[in-house]
Each structure stands twice: as C-alpha cells, then as structure tokens.
PDB file of C-alpha atoms in Angstrom:
ATOM      1  CA  MET Z   1       3.102 -10.399 -21.130  1.00  0.00           C
ATOM      2  CA  THR Z   2       3.467  -8.965 -17.705  1.00  0.00           C
ATOM      3  CA  LYS Z   3       0.405  -8.281 -15.610  1.00  0.00           C
ATOM      4  CA  HIS Z   4       0.327  -5.604 -14.041  1.00  0.00           C
ATOM      5  CA  ARG Z   5      -1.420  -5.412 -10.335  1.00  0.00           C
ATOM      6  CA  LEU Z   6      -4.504  -3.392  -9.111  1.00  0.00           C
ATOM      7  CA  ILE Z   7      -3.547  -2.789  -5.218  1.00  0.00           C
ATOM      8  CA  ALA Z   8      -6.231  -1.487  -2.885  1.00  0.00           C
ATOM      9  CA  THR Z   9      -4.373   0.099   0.292  1.00  0.00           C
ATOM     10  CA  LEU Z  10      -6.340   0.733   3.604  1.00  0.00           C
ATOM     11  CA  LEU Z  11      -5.217   2.940   6.203  1.00  0.00           C
ATOM     12  CA  VAL Z  12      -6.194   2.294   9.767  1.00  0.00           C
ATOM     13  CA  ASN Z  13      -5.988   4.111  12.564  1.00  0.00           C
ATOM     14  CA  ASN Z  14      -7.171   2.830  15.995  1.00  0.00           C
ATOM     15  CA  GLY Z  15      -9.000  -0.086  14.162  1.00  0.00           C
ATOM     16  CA  ASN Z  16     -10.664   2.069  11.406  1.00  0.00           C
ATOM     17  CA  VAL Z  17     -10.342   2.784   7.983  1.00  0.00           C
ATOM     18  CA  VAL Z  18      -9.571   6.367   7.207  1.00  0.00           C
ATOM     19  CA  GLN Z  19      -8.913   8.661   4.302  1.00  0.00           C
ATOM     20  CA  THR Z  20      -5.669  11.081   3.957  1.00  0.00           C
ATOM     21  CA  ARG Z  21      -4.988  13.922   2.193  1.00  0.00           C
ATOM     22  CA  LYS Z  22      -1.490  14.928   2.318  1.00  0.00           C
ATOM     23  CA  PHE Z  23      -0.868  12.537   5.121  1.00  0.00           C
ATOM     24  CA  LYS Z  24      -2.997  14.141   7.447  1.00  0.00           C
ATOM     25  CA  ARG Z  25      -6.179  12.234   8.482  1.00  0.00           C
ATOM     26  CA  THR Z  26      -9.322  13.538   6.870  1.00  0.00           C
ATOM     27  CA  ASN Z  27     -12.348  11.432   7.819  1.00  0.00           C
ATOM     28  CA  MET Z  28     -13.409   7.857   9.070  1.00  0.00           C
ATOM     29  CA  VAL Z  29     -14.713   5.426   6.570  1.00  0.00           C
ATOM     30  CA  GLY Z  30     -15.717   2.580   8.485  1.00  0.00           C
ATOM     31  CA  SER Z  31     -14.481  -1.093   9.181  1.00  0.00           C
ATOM     32  CA  ALA Z  32     -11.487  -2.619   7.457  1.00  0.00           C
ATOM     33  CA  PHE Z  33     -13.355  -5.991   7.518  1.00  0.00           C
ATOM     34  CA  THR Z  34     -16.340  -4.844   5.452  1.00  0.00           C
ATOM     35  CA  ALA Z  35     -13.873  -3.280   3.005  1.00  0.00           C
ATOM     36  CA  VAL Z  36     -11.665  -6.540   2.423  1.00  0.00           C
ATOM     37  CA  ASP Z  37     -15.217  -8.415   2.143  1.00  0.00           C
ATOM     38  CA  PHE Z  38     -15.934  -6.126  -0.970  1.00  0.00           C
ATOM     39  CA  PHE Z  39     -12.199  -6.220  -2.126  1.00  0.00           C
ATOM     40  CA  ASN Z  40     -12.654 -10.103  -2.343  1.00  0.00           C
ATOM     41  CA  GLY Z  41     -15.549  -9.668  -4.820  1.00  0.00           C
ATOM     42  CA  TRP Z  42     -14.100  -6.998  -6.654  1.00  0.00           C
ATOM     43  CA  THR Z  43     -11.014  -8.271  -8.708  1.00  0.00           C
ATOM     44  CA  VAL Z  44      -8.299  -6.551  -6.607  1.00  0.00           C
ATOM     45  CA  ASP Z  45      -4.972  -8.275  -6.937  1.00  0.00           C
ATOM     46  CA  GLU Z  46      -3.450  -7.488  -3.392  1.00  0.00           C
ATOM     47  CA  ILE Z  47      -4.530  -5.864  -0.536  1.00  0.00           C
ATOM     48  CA  VAL Z  48      -2.441  -3.725   1.674  1.00  0.00           C
ATOM     49  CA  VAL Z  49      -2.895  -2.747   5.459  1.00  0.00           C
ATOM     50  CA  LEU Z  50      -0.903   0.398   7.189  1.00  0.00           C
ATOM     51  CA  GLU Z  51      -1.480   1.122  10.415  1.00  0.00           C
ATOM     52  CA  ILE Z  52      -0.762   5.252  10.891  1.00  0.00           C
ATOM     53  CA  SER Z  53      -2.155   5.739  14.247  1.00  0.00           C
ATOM     54  CA  ASN Z  54       0.056   8.343  16.559  1.00  0.00           C
ATOM     55  CA  SER Z  55       0.757   5.580  18.926  1.00  0.00           C
ATOM     56  CA  LEU Z  56       4.760   4.954  19.392  1.00  0.00           C
ATOM     57  CA  SER Z  57       4.199   1.264  18.972  1.00  0.00           C
ATOM     58  CA  PHE Z  58       2.348  -1.217  16.996  1.00  0.00           C
ATOM     59  CA  THR Z  59      -1.129  -2.227  19.457  1.00  0.00           C
ATOM     60  CA  SER Z  60      -2.583  -6.070  20.253  1.00  0.00           C
ATOM     61  CA  ARG Z  61      -6.160  -4.322  18.421  1.00  0.00           C
ATOM     62  CA  PHE Z  62      -4.155  -4.218  15.281  1.00  0.00           C
ATOM     63  CA  ILE Z  63      -2.712  -7.556  15.247  1.00  0.00           C
ATOM     64  CA  ASP Z  64      -6.261  -9.127  15.785  1.00  0.00           C
ATOM     65  CA  ILE Z  65      -7.216  -6.913  13.278  1.00  0.00           C
ATOM     66  CA  VAL Z  66      -4.616  -8.660  10.793  1.00  0.00           C
ATOM     67  CA  HIS Z  67      -5.605 -12.041  11.946  1.00  0.00           C
ATOM     68  CA  ASN Z  68      -9.095 -11.550  11.104  1.00  0.00           C
ATOM     69  CA  LEU Z  69      -8.292 -10.202   8.004  1.00  0.00           C
ATOM     70  CA  SER Z  70      -6.094 -13.099   6.950  1.00  0.00           C
ATOM     71  CA  ARG Z  71      -9.038 -15.497   7.888  1.00  0.00           C
ATOM     72  CA  ARG Z  72     -11.446 -13.598   5.033  1.00  0.00           C
ATOM     73  CA  CYS Z  73      -8.841 -12.349   2.620  1.00  0.00           C
ATOM     74  CA  PHE Z  74      -8.452 -14.393  -0.801  1.00  0.00           C
ATOM     75  CA  VAL Z  75      -5.891 -12.513  -1.958  1.00  0.00           C
ATOM     76  CA  PRO Z  76      -2.119 -11.793  -0.828  1.00  0.00           C
ATOM     77  CA  LEU Z  77      -2.083  -9.454   2.344  1.00  0.00           C
ATOM     78  CA  THR Z  78       0.337  -6.711   2.865  1.00  0.00           C
ATOM     79  CA  VAL Z  79       0.906  -5.255   6.527  1.00  0.00           C
ATOM     80  CA  GLY Z  80       2.531  -2.553   7.639  1.00  0.00           C
ATOM     81  CA  GLY Z  81       2.930   0.249  10.474  1.00  0.00           C
ATOM     82  CA  LYS Z  82       5.386   0.249  13.459  1.00  0.00           C
ATOM     83  CA  ILE Z  83       7.784  -2.353  11.739  1.00  0.00           C
ATOM     84  CA  VAL Z  84      11.061  -1.540  13.507  1.00  0.00           C
ATOM     85  CA  ASP Z  85      12.303  -4.474  14.438  1.00  0.00           C
ATOM     86  CA  LEU Z  86      12.564  -8.410  13.118  1.00  0.00           C
ATOM     87  CA  GLU Z  87      10.264  -9.633  15.892  1.00  0.00           C
ATOM     88  CA  ILE Z  88       7.381  -7.355  14.611  1.00  0.00           C
ATOM     89  CA  VAL Z  89       7.632  -8.977  11.512  1.00  0.00           C
ATOM     90  CA  ARG Z  90       7.587 -12.230  12.886  1.00  0.00           C
ATOM     91  CA  ILE Z  91       4.217 -11.327  14.623  1.00  0.00           C
ATOM     92  CA  TYR Z  92       2.802  -9.678  11.294  1.00  0.00           C
ATOM     93  CA  THR Z  93       3.602 -12.971   9.713  1.00  0.00           C
ATOM     94  CA  ARG Z  94       2.256 -15.232  11.994  1.00  0.00           C
ATOM     95  CA  ALA Z  95      -0.936 -13.195  12.224  1.00  0.00           C
ATOM     96  CA  GLY Z  96      -1.400 -13.935   8.802  1.00  0.00           C
ATOM     97  CA  ALA Z  97       0.273 -11.329   6.687  1.00  0.00           C
ATOM     98  CA  ASP Z  98       2.140 -12.637   3.394  1.00  0.00           C
ATOM     99  CA  LYS Z  99       4.122  -9.308   3.438  1.00  0.00           C
ATOM    100  CA  VAL Z 100       5.380  -6.401   5.053  1.00  0.00           C
ATOM    101  CA  VAL Z 101       5.630  -2.925   4.616  1.00  0.00           C
ATOM    102  CA  ILE Z 102       8.820  -1.203   5.970  1.00  0.00           C
ATOM    103  CA  ASN Z 103       9.164   2.537   5.676  1.00  0.00           C
ATOM    104  CA  THR Z 104      10.572   4.559   9.293  1.00  0.00           C
ATOM    105  CA  GLY Z 105      12.433   1.547  10.071  1.00  0.00           C
ATOM    106  CA  ALA Z 106      14.365   0.980   7.203  1.00  0.00           C
ATOM    107  CA  VAL Z 107      15.389   4.474   7.274  1.00  0.00           C
ATOM    108  CA  GLN Z 108      16.383   4.371  11.251  1.00  0.00           C
ATOM    109  CA  ASN Z 109      17.620   0.652  11.194  1.00  0.00           C
ATOM    110  CA  PRO Z 110      18.540  -0.125   6.936  1.00  0.00           C
ATOM    111  CA  ASN Z 111      19.984  -3.444   8.121  1.00  0.00           C
ATOM    112  CA  LEU Z 112      16.551  -4.764   8.809  1.00  0.00           C
ATOM    113  CA  ILE Z 113      15.517  -5.009   5.301  1.00  0.00           C
ATOM    114  CA  THR Z 114      18.468  -7.172   5.026  1.00  0.00           C
ATOM    115  CA  GLU Z 115      17.137  -9.410   8.289  1.00  0.00           C
ATOM    116  CA  VAL Z 116      13.658  -9.559   6.708  1.00  0.00           C
ATOM    117  CA  ALA Z 117      15.202 -10.364   3.358  1.00  0.00           C
ATOM    118  CA  GLU Z 118      17.143 -13.190   4.889  1.00  0.00           C
ATOM    119  CA  ASN Z 119      14.352 -14.538   7.332  1.00  0.00           C
ATOM    120  CA  PHE Z 120      11.456 -14.303   5.173  1.00  0.00           C
ATOM    121  CA  GLY Z 121      12.548 -14.041   1.599  1.00  0.00           C
ATOM    122  CA  SER Z 122      13.073 -10.906  -0.412  1.00  0.00           C
ATOM    123  CA  GLN Z 123       9.484 -11.366  -1.769  1.00  0.00           C
ATOM    124  CA  CYS Z 124       8.438 -10.301   1.784  1.00  0.00           C
ATOM    125  CA  ALA Z 125      10.357  -7.144   2.273  1.00  0.00           C
ATOM    126  CA  VAL Z 126       8.525  -4.105   0.883  1.00  0.00           C
ATOM    127  CA  VAL Z 127      10.111  -0.917   1.528  1.00  0.00           C
ATOM    128  CA  SER Z 128       7.948   2.369   1.265  1.00  0.00           C
ATOM    129  CA  ILE Z 129       9.118   5.405   0.239  1.00  0.00           C
ATOM    130  CA  ASP Z 130       7.373   8.422   1.044  1.00  0.00           C
ATOM    131  CA  GLY Z 131       8.943  11.572  -0.982  1.00  0.00           C
ATOM    132  CA  MET Z 132       8.317  15.100  -1.250  1.00  0.00           C
ATOM    133  CA  ARG Z 133       9.833  17.548  -3.570  1.00  0.00           C
ATOM    134  CA  ASN Z 134      13.266  19.346  -2.897  1.00  0.00           C
ATOM    135  CA  PRO Z 135      15.485  21.090  -5.529  1.00  0.00           C
ATOM    136  CA  ALA Z 136      18.796  20.346  -3.331  1.00  0.00           C
ATOM    137  CA  MET Z 137      18.520  17.063  -3.590  1.00  0.00           C
ATOM    138  CA  GLN Z 138      20.119  15.170  -6.527  1.00  0.00           C
ATOM    139  CA  SER Z 139      16.604  13.576  -7.885  1.00  0.00           C
ATOM    140  CA  GLY Z 140      14.714  16.577  -6.795  1.00  0.00           C
ATOM    141  CA  TYR Z 141      13.014  14.454  -4.206  1.00  0.00           C
ATOM    142  CA  GLU Z 142      13.815  13.968  -0.595  1.00  0.00           C
ATOM    143  CA  VAL Z 143      12.754  10.974   1.802  1.00  0.00           C
ATOM    144  CA  TYR Z 144      10.569  11.830   4.585  1.00  0.00           C
ATOM    145  CA  ILE Z 145       9.774   9.257   7.543  1.00  0.00           C
ATOM    146  CA  ASP Z 146       7.077   8.979  10.418  1.00  0.00           C
ATOM    147  CA  ASN Z 147       3.835   9.774   8.492  1.00  0.00           C
ATOM    148  CA  GLY Z 148       5.493  12.439   5.940  1.00  0.00           C
ATOM    149  CA  ARG Z 149       6.114  14.515   9.050  1.00  0.00           C
ATOM    150  CA  LYS Z 150      10.263  14.453   9.566  1.00  0.00           C
ATOM    151  CA  PRO Z 151      12.600  14.795   6.285  1.00  0.00           C
ATOM    152  CA  THR Z 152      15.581  12.826   6.667  1.00  0.00           C
ATOM    153  CA  GLY Z 153      18.025  14.719   4.435  1.00  0.00           C
ATOM    154  CA  LEU Z 154      18.100  11.665   2.082  1.00  0.00           C
ATOM    155  CA  ASP Z 155      17.880  11.785  -1.747  1.00  0.00           C
ATOM    156  CA  LEU Z 156      14.908   9.627  -2.465  1.00  0.00           C
ATOM    157  CA  LEU Z 157      17.135   7.907  -5.487  1.00  0.00           C
ATOM    158  CA  THR Z 158      19.572   7.067  -3.572  1.00  0.00           C
ATOM    159  CA  TRP Z 159      17.828   5.535  -0.859  1.00  0.00           C
ATOM    160  CA  ALA Z 160      15.545   3.759  -3.488  1.00  0.00           C
ATOM    161  CA  ARG Z 161      18.890   2.254  -4.563  1.00  0.00           C
ATOM    162  CA  LYS Z 162      20.097   1.424  -1.292  1.00  0.00           C
ATOM    163  CA  ALA Z 163      16.962  -0.183  -0.066  1.00  0.00           C
ATOM    164  CA  THR Z 164      16.796  -2.800  -3.246  1.00  0.00           C
ATOM    165  CA  GLU Z 165      20.967  -3.461  -2.849  1.00  0.00           C
ATOM    166  CA  LEU Z 166      19.741  -4.380   1.147  1.00  0.00           C
ATOM    167  CA  GLY Z 167      16.970  -6.952  -0.165  1.00  0.00           C
ATOM    168  CA  ALA Z 168      14.017  -5.088  -0.437  1.00  0.00           C
ATOM    169  CA  GLY Z 169      12.053  -7.045  -3.079  1.00  0.00           C
ATOM    170  CA  GLU Z 170       9.291  -4.141  -4.200  1.00  0.00           C
ATOM    171  CA  LEU Z 171       8.880  -0.522  -3.497  1.00  0.00           C
ATOM    172  CA  MET Z 172       6.213   1.180  -2.595  1.00  0.00           C
ATOM    173  CA  VAL Z 173       6.472   4.959  -3.942  1.00  0.00           C
ATOM    174  CA  ASN Z 174       4.516   7.447  -2.359  1.00  0.00           C
ATOM    175  CA  SER Z 175       4.517  11.641  -2.982  1.00  0.00           C
ATOM    176  CA  VAL Z 176       3.543  13.364   0.334  1.00  0.00           C
ATOM    177  CA  GLU Z 177       2.062  16.571  -1.664  1.00  0.00           C
ATOM    178  CA  PHE Z 178      -0.026  14.039  -3.749  1.00  0.00           C
ATOM    179  CA  ASP Z 179      -1.516  11.909  -1.441  1.00  0.00           C
ATOM    180  CA  GLY Z 180      -5.332  12.181  -1.568  1.00  0.00           C
ATOM    181  CA  ASP Z 181      -5.021  15.523  -3.966  1.00  0.00           C
ATOM    182  CA  LYS Z 182      -6.931  13.523  -6.970  1.00  0.00           C
ATOM    183  CA  ARG Z 183      -4.593  14.585  -9.132  1.00  0.00           C
ATOM    184  CA  GLY Z 184      -2.757  11.396  -9.605  1.00  0.00           C
ATOM    185  CA  TYR Z 185       0.525  10.113  -8.713  1.00  0.00           C
ATOM    186  CA  ASP Z 186       3.429  12.191  -9.008  1.00  0.00           C
ATOM    187  CA  LEU Z 187       4.529  10.322 -12.379  1.00  0.00           C
ATOM    188  CA  ASP Z 188       8.024  12.003 -12.425  1.00  0.00           C
ATOM    189  CA  LEU Z 189       8.840  10.597  -9.315  1.00  0.00           C
ATOM    190  CA  VAL Z 190       7.511   6.920 -10.144  1.00  0.00           C
ATOM    191  CA  ARG Z 191       9.133   6.875 -13.428  1.00  0.00           C
ATOM    192  CA  GLN Z 192      12.493   7.954 -11.682  1.00  0.00           C
ATOM    193  CA  VAL Z 193      12.407   5.262  -9.361  1.00  0.00           C
ATOM    194  CA  SER Z 194      11.500   2.687 -11.918  1.00  0.00           C
ATOM    195  CA  GLY Z 195      14.079   3.253 -13.806  1.00  0.00           C
ATOM    196  CA  ALA Z 196      16.494   3.279 -11.579  1.00  0.00           C
ATOM    197  CA  VAL Z 197      15.847  -0.378  -9.382  1.00  0.00           C
ATOM    198  CA  ASN Z 198      15.599  -3.337 -11.001  1.00  0.00           C
ATOM    199  CA  VAL Z 199      12.282  -4.751  -8.163  1.00  0.00           C
ATOM    200  CA  PRO Z 200       9.080  -3.899  -8.923  1.00  0.00           C
ATOM    201  CA  VAL Z 201       7.456  -0.721  -8.156  1.00  0.00           C
ATOM    202  CA  ILE Z 202       4.205   0.341  -6.758  1.00  0.00           C
ATOM    203  CA  ALA Z 203       2.361   3.947  -7.678  1.00  0.00           C
ATOM    204  CA  MET Z 204       0.636   5.351  -4.671  1.00  0.00           C
ATOM    205  CA  GLY Z 205      -0.891   8.427  -3.871  1.00  0.00           C
ATOM    206  CA  GLY Z 206      -3.054  10.768  -5.604  1.00  0.00           C
ATOM    207  CA  VAL Z 207      -5.554   8.800  -7.475  1.00  0.00           C
ATOM    208  CA  GLY Z 208      -8.637  10.668  -8.340  1.00  0.00           C
ATOM    209  CA  ARG Z 209      -9.824   9.108 -11.471  1.00  0.00           C
ATOM    210  CA  TRP Z 210      -9.495   5.674 -12.961  1.00  0.00           C
ATOM    211  CA  GLN Z 211      -7.098   7.090 -16.034  1.00  0.00           C
ATOM    212  CA  ASP Z 212      -4.661   7.867 -13.170  1.00  0.00           C
ATOM    213  CA  LEU Z 213      -4.186   3.830 -12.672  1.00  0.00           C
ATOM    214  CA  VAL Z 214      -3.279   3.539 -16.412  1.00  0.00           C
ATOM    215  CA  ASP Z 215      -0.909   6.839 -16.489  1.00  0.00           C
ATOM    216  CA  GLY Z 216       0.918   5.027 -13.294  1.00  0.00           C
ATOM    217  CA  ILE Z 217       1.525   2.074 -15.751  1.00  0.00           C
ATOM    218  CA  LYS Z 218       2.078   3.795 -19.237  1.00  0.00           C
ATOM    219  CA  GLN Z 219       3.998   6.832 -18.392  1.00  0.00           C
ATOM    220  CA  GLY Z 220       5.632   6.005 -15.123  1.00  0.00           C
ATOM    221  CA  ASN Z 221       6.397   2.764 -15.851  1.00  0.00           C
ATOM    222  CA  ALA Z 222       5.334   1.502 -12.242  1.00  0.00           C
ATOM    223  CA  ASP Z 223       4.751  -2.418 -12.129  1.00  0.00           C
ATOM    224  CA  ALA Z 224       1.617  -2.260 -10.131  1.00  0.00           C
ATOM    225  CA  VAL Z 225      -0.836   0.472  -8.977  1.00  0.00           C
ATOM    226  CA  SER Z 226      -2.053   1.347  -5.647  1.00  0.00           C
ATOM    227  CA  ALA Z 227      -5.305   3.050  -4.404  1.00  0.00           C
ATOM    228  CA  GLY Z 228      -7.282   3.979  -0.976  1.00  0.00           C
ATOM    229  CA  ASN Z 229      -9.488   6.933  -1.247  1.00  0.00           C
ATOM    230  CA  ILE Z 230     -11.251   6.217  -4.764  1.00  0.00           C
ATOM    231  CA  PHE Z 231     -12.071   3.062  -3.924  1.00  0.00           C
ATOM    232  CA  HIS Z 232     -14.289   3.370  -0.673  1.00  0.00           C
ATOM    233  CA  TYR Z 233     -17.413   5.459  -2.257  1.00  0.00           C
ATOM    234  CA  THR Z 234     -17.950   3.324  -5.544  1.00  0.00           C
ATOM    235  CA  GLU Z 235     -19.647   0.322  -6.055  1.00  0.00           C
ATOM    236  CA  HIS Z 236     -17.870  -2.610  -7.486  1.00  0.00           C
ATOM    237  CA  SER Z 237     -14.872  -0.019  -7.484  1.00  0.00           C
ATOM    238  CA  THR Z 238     -11.583  -2.048  -8.006  1.00  0.00           C
ATOM    239  CA  LYS Z 239     -13.755  -4.080 -10.614  1.00  0.00           C
ATOM    240  CA  LYS Z 240     -14.838  -0.988 -12.518  1.00  0.00           C
ATOM    241  CA  ALA Z 241     -10.770   0.360 -12.132  1.00  0.00           C
ATOM    242  CA  LYS Z 242      -9.362  -2.964 -13.648  1.00  0.00           C
ATOM    243  CA  GLU Z 243     -11.908  -2.894 -16.326  1.00  0.00           C
ATOM    244  CA  PHE Z 244     -10.868   0.494 -17.564  1.00  0.00           C
ATOM    245  CA  MET Z 245      -7.398  -0.558 -17.208  1.00  0.00           C
ATOM    246  CA  ALA Z 246      -8.021  -3.750 -19.568  1.00  0.00           C
ATOM    247  CA  ASP Z 247      -9.546  -1.288 -22.194  1.00  0.00           C
ATOM    248  CA  ALA Z 248      -6.906   1.183 -21.862  1.00  0.00           C
ATOM    249  CA  GLY Z 249      -4.434  -1.557 -22.898  1.00  0.00           C
ATOM    250  CA  VAL Z 250      -3.140  -2.614 -19.858  1.00  0.00           C
ATOM    251  CA  SER Z 251      -2.369  -6.156 -19.346  1.00  0.00           C
ATOM    252  CA  VAL Z 252      -4.314  -7.198 -16.145  1.00  0.00           C
ATOM    253  CA  ARG Z 253      -5.528 -10.286 -14.300  1.00  0.00           C
ATOM    254  CA  TYR Z 254      -8.895 -11.687 -14.048  1.00  0.00           C
ATOM    255  CA  SER Z 255     -10.673 -14.755 -12.809  1.00  0.00           C
ATOM    256  CA  ALA Z 256     -13.868 -16.611 -13.007  1.00  0.00           C
ATOM    257  CA  PHE Z 257     -14.251 -15.870  -9.166  1.00  0.00           C
ATOM    258  CA  TYR Z 258     -15.146 -12.144 -10.020  1.00  0.00           C
ATOM    259  CA  LYS Z 259     -17.763 -13.066 -12.166  1.00  0.00           C
ATOM    260  CA  ILE Z 260     -19.561 -14.319  -9.170  1.00  0.00           C
ATOM    261  CA  ASN Z 261     -22.490 -11.203  -8.126  1.00  0.00           C
ATOM    262  CA  MET Z 262     -21.493 -10.405  -4.300  1.00  0.00           C
ATOM    263  CA  PRO Z 263     -24.568  -9.824  -1.937  1.00  0.00           C
ATOM    264  CA  ARG Z 264     -25.096  -6.110  -1.013  1.00  0.00           C
ATOM    265  CA  ARG Z 265     -24.376  -5.338   2.311  1.00  0.00           C
ATOM    266  CA  PRO Z 266     -24.292  -2.060   4.574  1.00  0.00           C
ATOM    267  CA  ALA Z 267     -21.103  -0.346   3.511  1.00  0.00           C
ATOM    268  CA  TYR Z 268     -19.505  -0.882   7.247  1.00  0.00           C
ATOM    269  CA  GLU Z 269     -19.972  -2.433  10.340  1.00  0.00           C
ATOM    270  CA  PRO Z 270     -18.541  -1.228  13.390  1.00  0.00           C
ATOM    271  CA  TYR Z 271     -14.884  -3.094  14.309  1.00  0.00           C
ATOM    272  CA  LEU Z 272     -16.250  -4.318  17.635  1.00  0.00           C
ATOM    273  CA  HIS Z 273     -19.503  -5.902  16.049  1.00  0.00           C
ATOM    274  CA  HIS Z 274     -17.241  -7.901  14.035  1.00  0.00           C
ATOM    275  CA  ASN Z 275     -14.708  -8.630  16.239  1.00  0.00           C
ATOM    276  CA  SER Z 276     -16.750  -9.962  18.778  1.00  0.00           C
ATOM    277  CA  ASN Z 277     -18.159 -12.697  16.202  1.00  0.00           C
ATOM    278  CA  LEU Z 278     -14.916 -13.907  15.726  1.00  0.00           C
TER     279      LEU Z 278
END
C-alpha cells in the first residue's frame, strides 16, 4: 500500500518564518531553525522551505539558512524561491537541499525543468503551480506567478501536463484563493491535477483542521499533503496530524524515532542568535 507523506511547509521572509493568507504575509511566526527542530521529533516526512521575500533574487542570508537547516534536518529538505537558472539550483543543493521547488522560473523558462531533471534527476525537480479560478480556462483554473500576483494566461492543467513532460518529478498544487483560509484544500483543483499527470501530486494551501489532510488524499487523490500555518501553534502538531490520518484509514509512515519525548524549548528564538552559534 502506498504510504502518503505529510509535509511541513515553512515560508521564509527576511530570515523569519511567516504565515500567509491568500499569498499575502500576515504575521511573523519565528525562527526556521526552531521549527525544524520540533518537526524532526514530530513525525513529519519532509520539510519544504520557500523564500518569499520581495527581493528580486535570492540572498546569501537565505543560503546560510538552508545550509544550517540541512545540518539539523533528519528528513528530506526541499527548498524553493528565486530559482531562475541552473546555477541557483546548484547553490541550493550544495547548501544541503535534497530537492528544489520551481514556480515562476519554470513558467518563464520551461526548459529549466528539463535542465534540473537532466543534471540532478527528476526526483529533484518539483514544480509548484499556483492557481486561481477562471471560468475562461478549459480546466477552470489559471496559473499565477510572482507569489500569486501575476496571471499568466496559462490553463493550469495544460501547464501541469507540460511540466511533467519536461521532466518534473513532482507537482505542488496550491490555490491562491484557499491559501491560509482554513477551509481545506481546493479539492476540485487537486483532483483535476492528480488525474491528469503520472507523477506524485502534493496538495497545498488552506488546511484548517486535520480532516482537511485526509480529504486531500481521499477526495483530492493527492499523493502527499502539505500544510504550514496550522502546524505553528499546536504542540506535537505534525505527530497529531499523522495519528489522525492513520485513524482515518490513510496509510502513513511511522518510525520508532518519533516515540522519543523531545524536550520542551522556547517556541522560537531569533535567527541571529542561532546563526552566531553555528
């Protein structure tokens, strides 16, 4: 039986984890380092870190964050943000990323997907697709880029198929309208993409309760489910989420490591404090 992954997504702006709603930053949560420390002990299968600042390019500070996160991360680390060419992918992987997420850069230069797949393997090339409802599109959804701000005129299903043909090993699917709205995934969107491609699909955006994770798999037919905001304020959040999923009949991974009682620590510490000791 296929094991479905539970993925924690961290959105990083100027070195700090932030919460978003409809792709607009709402409030700062804290340190990415402390979040990863907790997720390590809370049975998460993968961690995605996305740099979403308004900067036009990646920063050396974010590269430093990726490097130090990889040193303490016990699960696959996927990194995205400002990827416009293969050299940035090399920088991220050298810093410790196992996979990279390409969004705007893939739409602007579709051949980048193929370059990543050929140089690092298709498993490294994760294409993130942000969509918004548009009845003028064949699928009913239009692809948006630049952190959900810019419409592209691309039909979402057409782009999803093309991305996989070019070498994408996975697709992350997010709804701009559902992001941070706590009403669950856009199941119609997830279901359409899952049925249109032959690579794993990760549902993202809108989780407000554990049942939404189950629905993403059972109703959306996603291979994996991801969330961010809901995990930040609940003790043992991802562990509780996975237990709920298992009780609902979803096949998930377990490990004896996760039975270790992790020590309680302050929820978050300033990034510079951590960085000065690494």
